[in-house]
Short mmCIF file of C-alpha atoms and ligand atoms in Angstrom, two decimals:
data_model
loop_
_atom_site.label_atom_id
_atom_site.label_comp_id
_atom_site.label_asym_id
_atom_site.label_seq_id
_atom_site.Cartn_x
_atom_site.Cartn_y
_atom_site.Cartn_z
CA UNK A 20 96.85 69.32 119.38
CA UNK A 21 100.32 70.50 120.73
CA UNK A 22 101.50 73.63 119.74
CA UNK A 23 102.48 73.64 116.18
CA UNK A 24 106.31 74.78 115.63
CA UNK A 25 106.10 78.09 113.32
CA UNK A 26 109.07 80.16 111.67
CA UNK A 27 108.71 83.88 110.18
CA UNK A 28 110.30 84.69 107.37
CA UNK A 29 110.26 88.33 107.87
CA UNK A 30 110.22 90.84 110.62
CA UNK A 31 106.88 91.69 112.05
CA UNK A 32 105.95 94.58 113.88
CA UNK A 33 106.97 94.43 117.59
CA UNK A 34 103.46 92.96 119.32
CA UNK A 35 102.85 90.21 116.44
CA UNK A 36 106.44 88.75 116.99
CA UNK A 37 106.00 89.16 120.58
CA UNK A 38 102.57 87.14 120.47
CA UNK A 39 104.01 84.62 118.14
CA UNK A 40 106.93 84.17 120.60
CA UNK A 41 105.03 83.75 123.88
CA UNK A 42 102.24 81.83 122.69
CA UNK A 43 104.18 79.59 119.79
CA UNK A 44 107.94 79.80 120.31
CA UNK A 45 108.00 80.62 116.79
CA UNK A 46 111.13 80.66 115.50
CA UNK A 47 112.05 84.72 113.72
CA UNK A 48 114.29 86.33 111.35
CA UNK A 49 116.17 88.62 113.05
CA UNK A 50 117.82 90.23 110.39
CA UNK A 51 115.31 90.36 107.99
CA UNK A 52 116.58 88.89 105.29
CA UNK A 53 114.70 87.71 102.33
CA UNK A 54 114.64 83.53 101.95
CA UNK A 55 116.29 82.12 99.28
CA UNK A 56 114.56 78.87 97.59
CA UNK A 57 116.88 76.68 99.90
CA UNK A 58 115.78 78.29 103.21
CA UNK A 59 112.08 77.94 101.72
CA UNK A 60 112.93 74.39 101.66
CA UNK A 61 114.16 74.02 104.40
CA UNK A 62 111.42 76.06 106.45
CA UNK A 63 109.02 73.89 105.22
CA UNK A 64 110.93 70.67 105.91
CA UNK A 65 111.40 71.91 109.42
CA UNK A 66 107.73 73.47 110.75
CA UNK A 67 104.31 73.08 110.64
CA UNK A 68 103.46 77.12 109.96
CA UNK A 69 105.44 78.63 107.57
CA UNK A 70 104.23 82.38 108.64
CA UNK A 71 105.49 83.80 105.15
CA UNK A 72 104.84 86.88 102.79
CA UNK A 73 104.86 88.63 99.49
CA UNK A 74 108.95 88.43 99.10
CA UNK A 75 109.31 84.52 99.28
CA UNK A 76 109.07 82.85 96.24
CA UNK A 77 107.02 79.68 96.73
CA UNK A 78 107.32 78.34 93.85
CA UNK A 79 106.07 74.84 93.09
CA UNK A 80 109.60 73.66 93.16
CA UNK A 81 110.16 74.26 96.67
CA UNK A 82 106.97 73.98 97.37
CA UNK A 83 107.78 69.88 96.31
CA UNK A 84 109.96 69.36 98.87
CA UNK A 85 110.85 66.09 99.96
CA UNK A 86 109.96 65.12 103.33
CA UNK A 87 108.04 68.25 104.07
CA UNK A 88 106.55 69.03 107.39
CA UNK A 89 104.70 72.11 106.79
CA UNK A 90 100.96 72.05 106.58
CA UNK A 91 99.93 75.64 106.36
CA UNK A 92 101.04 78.97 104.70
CA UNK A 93 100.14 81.87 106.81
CA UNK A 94 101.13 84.66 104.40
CA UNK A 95 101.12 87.94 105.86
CA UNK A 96 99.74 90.30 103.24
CA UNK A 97 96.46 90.06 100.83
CA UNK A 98 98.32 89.44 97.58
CA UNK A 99 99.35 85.59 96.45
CA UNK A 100 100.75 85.64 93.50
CA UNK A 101 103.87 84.67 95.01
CA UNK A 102 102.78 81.22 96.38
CA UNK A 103 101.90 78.85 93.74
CA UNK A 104 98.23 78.10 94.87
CA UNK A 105 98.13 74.83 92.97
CA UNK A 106 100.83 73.53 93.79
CA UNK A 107 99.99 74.30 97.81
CA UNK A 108 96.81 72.10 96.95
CA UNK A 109 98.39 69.73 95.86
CA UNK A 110 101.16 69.65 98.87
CA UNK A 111 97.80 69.72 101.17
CA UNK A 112 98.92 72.74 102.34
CA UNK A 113 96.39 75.29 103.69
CA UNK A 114 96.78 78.98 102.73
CA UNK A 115 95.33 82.03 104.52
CA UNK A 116 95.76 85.46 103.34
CA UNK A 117 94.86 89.12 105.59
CA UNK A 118 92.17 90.71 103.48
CA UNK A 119 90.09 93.85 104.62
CA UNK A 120 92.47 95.10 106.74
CA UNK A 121 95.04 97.28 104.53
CA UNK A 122 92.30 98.78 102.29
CA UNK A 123 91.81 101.66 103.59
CA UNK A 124 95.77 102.80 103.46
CA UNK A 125 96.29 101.30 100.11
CA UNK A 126 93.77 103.45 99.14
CA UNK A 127 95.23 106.34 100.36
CA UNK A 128 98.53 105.28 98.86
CA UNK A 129 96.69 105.28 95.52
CA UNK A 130 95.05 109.03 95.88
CA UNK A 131 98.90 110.01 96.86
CA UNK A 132 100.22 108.68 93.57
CA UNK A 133 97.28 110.42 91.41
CA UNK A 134 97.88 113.70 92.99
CA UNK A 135 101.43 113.06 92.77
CA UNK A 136 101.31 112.29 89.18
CA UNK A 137 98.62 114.96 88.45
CA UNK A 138 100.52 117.54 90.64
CA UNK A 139 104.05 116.39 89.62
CA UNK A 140 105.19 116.75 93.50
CA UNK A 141 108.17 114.77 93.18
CA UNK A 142 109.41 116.62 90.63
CA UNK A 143 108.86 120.03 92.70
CA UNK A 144 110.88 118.06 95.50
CA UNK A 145 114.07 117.38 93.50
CA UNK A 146 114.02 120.63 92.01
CA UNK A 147 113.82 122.08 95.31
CA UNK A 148 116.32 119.56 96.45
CA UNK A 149 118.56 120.02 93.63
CA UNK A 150 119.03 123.64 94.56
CA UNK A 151 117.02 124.67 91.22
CA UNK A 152 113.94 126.67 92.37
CA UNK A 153 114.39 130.37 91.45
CA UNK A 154 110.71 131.13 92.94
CA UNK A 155 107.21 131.50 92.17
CA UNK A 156 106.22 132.21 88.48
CA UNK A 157 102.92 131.61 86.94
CA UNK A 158 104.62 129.01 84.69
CA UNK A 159 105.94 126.67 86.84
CA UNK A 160 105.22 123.30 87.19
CA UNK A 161 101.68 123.00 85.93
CA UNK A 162 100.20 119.94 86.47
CA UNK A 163 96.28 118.92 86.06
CA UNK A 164 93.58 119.39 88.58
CA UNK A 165 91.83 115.83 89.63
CA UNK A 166 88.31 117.35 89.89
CA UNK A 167 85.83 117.06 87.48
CA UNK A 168 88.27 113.95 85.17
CA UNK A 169 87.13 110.33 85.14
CA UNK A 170 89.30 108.13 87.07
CA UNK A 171 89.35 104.47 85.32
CA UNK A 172 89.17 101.50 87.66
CA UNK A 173 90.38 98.25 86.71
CA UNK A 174 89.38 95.83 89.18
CA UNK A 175 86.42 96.86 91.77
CA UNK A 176 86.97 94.88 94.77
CA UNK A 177 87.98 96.31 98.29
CA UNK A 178 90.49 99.12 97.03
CA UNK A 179 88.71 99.49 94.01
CA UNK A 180 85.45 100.51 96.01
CA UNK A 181 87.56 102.43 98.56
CA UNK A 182 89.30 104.66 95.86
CA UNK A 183 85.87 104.73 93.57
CA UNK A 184 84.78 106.33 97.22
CA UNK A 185 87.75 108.78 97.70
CA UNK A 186 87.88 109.69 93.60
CA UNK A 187 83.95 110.40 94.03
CA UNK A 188 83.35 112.04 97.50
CA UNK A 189 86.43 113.30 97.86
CA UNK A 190 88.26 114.43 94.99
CA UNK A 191 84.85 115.17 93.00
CA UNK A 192 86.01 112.84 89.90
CA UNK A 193 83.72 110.82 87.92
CA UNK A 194 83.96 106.74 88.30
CA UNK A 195 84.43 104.49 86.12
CA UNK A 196 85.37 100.94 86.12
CA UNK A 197 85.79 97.47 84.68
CA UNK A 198 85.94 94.39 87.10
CA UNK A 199 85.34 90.32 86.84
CA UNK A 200 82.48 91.20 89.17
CA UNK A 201 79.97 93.77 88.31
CA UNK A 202 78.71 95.76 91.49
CA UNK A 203 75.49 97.46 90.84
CA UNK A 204 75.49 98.38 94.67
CA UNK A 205 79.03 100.08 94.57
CA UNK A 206 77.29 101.96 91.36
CA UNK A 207 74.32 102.99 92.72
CA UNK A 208 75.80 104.33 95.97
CA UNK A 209 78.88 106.03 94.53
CA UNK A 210 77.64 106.70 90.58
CA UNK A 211 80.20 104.75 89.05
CA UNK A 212 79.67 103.59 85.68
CA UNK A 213 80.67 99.98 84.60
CA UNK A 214 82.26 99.43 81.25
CA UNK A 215 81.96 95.93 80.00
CA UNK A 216 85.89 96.13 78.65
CA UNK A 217 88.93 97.00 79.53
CA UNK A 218 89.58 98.79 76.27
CA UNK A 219 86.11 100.65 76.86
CA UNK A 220 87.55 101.74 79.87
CA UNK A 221 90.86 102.94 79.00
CA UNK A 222 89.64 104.89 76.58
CA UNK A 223 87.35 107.10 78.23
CA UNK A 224 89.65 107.62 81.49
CA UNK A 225 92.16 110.77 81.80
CA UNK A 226 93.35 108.46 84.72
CA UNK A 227 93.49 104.75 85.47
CA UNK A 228 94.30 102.66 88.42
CA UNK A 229 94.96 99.16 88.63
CA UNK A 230 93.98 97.41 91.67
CA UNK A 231 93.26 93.75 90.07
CA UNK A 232 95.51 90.62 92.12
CA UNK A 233 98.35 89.09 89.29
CA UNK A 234 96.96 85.94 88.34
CA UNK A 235 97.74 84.20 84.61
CA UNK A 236 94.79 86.52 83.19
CA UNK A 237 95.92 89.88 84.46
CA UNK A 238 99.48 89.46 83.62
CA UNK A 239 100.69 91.87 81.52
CA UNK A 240 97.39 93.80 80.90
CA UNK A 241 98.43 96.67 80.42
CA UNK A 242 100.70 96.45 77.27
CA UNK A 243 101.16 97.97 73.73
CA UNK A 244 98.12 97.24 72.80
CA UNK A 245 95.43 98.03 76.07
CA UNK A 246 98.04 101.09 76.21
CA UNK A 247 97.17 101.95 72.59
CA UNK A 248 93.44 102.74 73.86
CA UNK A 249 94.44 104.71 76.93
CA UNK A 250 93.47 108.32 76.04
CA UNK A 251 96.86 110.36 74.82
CA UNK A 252 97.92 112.44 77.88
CA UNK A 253 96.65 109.89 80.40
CA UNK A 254 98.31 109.07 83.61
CA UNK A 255 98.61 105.62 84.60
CA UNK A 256 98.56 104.68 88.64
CA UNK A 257 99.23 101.09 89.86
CA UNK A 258 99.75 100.04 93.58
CA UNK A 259 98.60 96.38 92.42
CA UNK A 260 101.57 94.17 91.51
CA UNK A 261 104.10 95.17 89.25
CA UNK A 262 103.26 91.95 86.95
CA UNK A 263 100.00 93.62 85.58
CA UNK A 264 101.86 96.05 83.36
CA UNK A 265 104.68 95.13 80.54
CA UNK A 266 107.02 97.79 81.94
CA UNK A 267 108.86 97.68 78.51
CA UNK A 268 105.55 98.78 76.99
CA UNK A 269 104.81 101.60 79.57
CA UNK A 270 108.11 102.74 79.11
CA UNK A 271 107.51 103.23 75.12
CA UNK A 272 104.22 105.34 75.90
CA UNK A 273 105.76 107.45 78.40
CA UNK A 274 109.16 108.49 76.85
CA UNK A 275 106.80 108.96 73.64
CA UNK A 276 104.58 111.14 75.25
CA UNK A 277 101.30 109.42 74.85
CA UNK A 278 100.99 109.13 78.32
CA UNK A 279 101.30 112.34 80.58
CA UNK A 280 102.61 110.28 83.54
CA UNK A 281 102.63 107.27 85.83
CA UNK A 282 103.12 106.72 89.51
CA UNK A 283 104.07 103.05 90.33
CA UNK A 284 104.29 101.40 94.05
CA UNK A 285 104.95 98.09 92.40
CA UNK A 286 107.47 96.92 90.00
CA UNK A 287 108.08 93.45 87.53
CA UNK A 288 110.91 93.22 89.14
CA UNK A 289 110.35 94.42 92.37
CA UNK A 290 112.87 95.61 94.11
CA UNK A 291 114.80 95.60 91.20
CA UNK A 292 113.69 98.69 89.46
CA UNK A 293 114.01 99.49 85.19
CA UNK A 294 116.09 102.48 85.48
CA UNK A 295 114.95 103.87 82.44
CA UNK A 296 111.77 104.69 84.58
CA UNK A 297 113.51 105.70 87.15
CA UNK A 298 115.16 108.40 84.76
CA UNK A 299 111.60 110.25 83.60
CA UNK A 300 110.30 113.31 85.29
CA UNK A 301 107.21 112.16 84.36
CA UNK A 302 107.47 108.99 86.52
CA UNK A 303 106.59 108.98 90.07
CA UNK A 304 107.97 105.90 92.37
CA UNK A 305 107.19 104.56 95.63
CA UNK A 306 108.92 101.37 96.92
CA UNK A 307 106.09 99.15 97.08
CA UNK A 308 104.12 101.14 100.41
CA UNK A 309 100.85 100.59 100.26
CA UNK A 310 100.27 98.57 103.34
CA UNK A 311 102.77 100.54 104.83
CA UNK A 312 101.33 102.31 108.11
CA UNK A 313 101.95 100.79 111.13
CA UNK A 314 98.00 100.44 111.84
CA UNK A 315 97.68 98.26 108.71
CA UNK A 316 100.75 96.29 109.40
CA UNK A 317 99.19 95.45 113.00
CA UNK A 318 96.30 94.75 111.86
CA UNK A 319 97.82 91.93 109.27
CA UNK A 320 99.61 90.66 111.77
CA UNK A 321 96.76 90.32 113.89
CA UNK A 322 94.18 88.71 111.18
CA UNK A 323 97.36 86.18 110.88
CA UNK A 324 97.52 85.42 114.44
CA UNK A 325 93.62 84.53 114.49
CA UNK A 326 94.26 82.00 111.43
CA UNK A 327 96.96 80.23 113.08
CA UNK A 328 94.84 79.94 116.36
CA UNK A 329 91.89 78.43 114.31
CA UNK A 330 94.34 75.67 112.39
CA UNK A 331 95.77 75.08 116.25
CA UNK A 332 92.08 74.22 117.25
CA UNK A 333 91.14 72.76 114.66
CA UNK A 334 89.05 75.62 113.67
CA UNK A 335 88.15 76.76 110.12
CA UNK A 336 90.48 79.23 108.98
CA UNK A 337 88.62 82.87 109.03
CA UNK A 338 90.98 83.64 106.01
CA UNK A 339 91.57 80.59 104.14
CA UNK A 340 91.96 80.82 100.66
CA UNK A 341 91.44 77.97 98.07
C1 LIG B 129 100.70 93.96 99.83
O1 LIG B 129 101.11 94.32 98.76
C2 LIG B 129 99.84 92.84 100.03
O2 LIG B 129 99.64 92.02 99.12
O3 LIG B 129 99.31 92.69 101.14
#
């Protein structure tokens, strides 16, 4: 097969775009700027690999384009609820995600947040910031120790285990969790318990994480009324996608106090942000990091790389999603 013609929609960490050059040609974004629906279009009227990622919309609109060339999506990240995986069936168009490789650090991104929320850091660091610390006093800026709460999992796969596994080992927190998939391995290693609702789950956490993917079923789950069981002066954490939580809803719990606090990486409408969240001391915020180390962001690039050299052979994709 000759080499398929491939464009990037984003910038990619130094070696990947070098690779994709040199072996490819593939055609970059130099200035990083986020596609609109008409260079979507046009991408995909123009190459074969559309090497693409969580900020392009690929909507079943474009996705429809007439006289399309493109045959695969090579998204660079784990999430997909920005591709419109029926539609992409339809089209005949593979799709391959990067899984595995950015749990570990998305993990870690999630134990920040809790601490962060449980330690209220950022609010120490604008205080500080702001000129307003007048010194130690026994009074100041209590938070809540992690050890010894139960942390409330929604969603057990890869960074569900891998923060069960911090919460547990680390952090000395008891496990809970709800999931589509029960894992009576991930319990019996790490002693997590399984709750057979959400509700059930909510309402025996003091903290919760969200680390389902947005699909129809997950949108919005956490809303007035799965916030109405969270335990009053819970802490909410999500470094999933912002769509899993009615933000209007969150907002109502925190500036009413039921919740002590959340710590969000991901927003509805990411990178817009609400800014009546972004005006609670009892919010933390983090602009959507979780992947964010330059080891993980390697490493996607890298698990991309080996999907588009299996489609060039003819290969099955190692990451092919359906
Ligand atoms: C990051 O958020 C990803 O989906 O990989």
């Amino acid at each position: 097969m000759p080499s398929p013609s491939i464009i990037v929609t984003r910038r990619l960490p130094a070696p990947i775009e070098e690779a994709l050059v040199r072996d490819y040609g593939a055609v970059l974004n130099p200035d990083d700027h986020q596609f609109n629906a008409d260079e979507l279009r046009d991408a995909l009227q123009r190459f074969d690999i559309v090497l693409c990622t969580l900020t392009d919309r690929l909507t079943r609109d474009v996705l429809m384009v007439a006289g399309r060339r493109a045959r695969f999506l090579a998204n660079f990240g784990v999430g997909l609820n920005h591709i419109d995986l029926a539609a992409a069936r339809e089209a005949g168009l593979m799709v391959s995600n990067t899984p595995g490789v950015l749990t570990e650090d998305t993990a870690d991104l999630t134990m920040l947040l809790l601490l962060a929320a449980a330690r209220r850091a950022w609010e120490g660091d604008r205080e500080l910031r702001a000129g307003l610390w007048t010194g130690w006093r026994p009074t100041h800026l209590l938070g809540t120790r992690l050890s010894g709460k139960t942390l409330g999992i929604a969603g057990l796969g890869r960074i569900g285990e891998a923060v069960a596994r911090r919460a547990r080992l680390g952090f000395g927190m008891s496990v809970a969790y709800w999931s589509r998939t029960r894992r009576p391995e991930v319990e019996s290693e790490l002693s997590v318990t399984w709750c057979p609702t959400l509700r059930e789950l909510l309402g025996q956490s003091d903290f919760v994480t969200l680390h389902c993917p947005a699909t129809a079923d997950t949108r919005h789950l956490i809303n007035a009324d799965t916030l109405a069981s969270m335990r009053s002066g819970a802490f909410l954490v999500n470094t999933s996608r912002g769509d899993v939580v009615d933000e209007a809803a969150l907002l109502e719990a925190l500036r009413s106090g039921r919740l002590a606090g959340a710590a969000l990486d991901v927003f509805e409408g990411e990178p817009a942000v609400n800014p009546r969240l972004l005006s609670l001391a009892n919010v933390t915020t983090l602009p959507h990091l979780g992947s964010a180390t330059i080891e993980s962001r390697v490493a996607m690039g890298e698990r991309v790389l080996r999907n588009i050299g299996a489609f060039v052979t003819g290969a099955p994709l190692p990451d092919r999603v359906d």
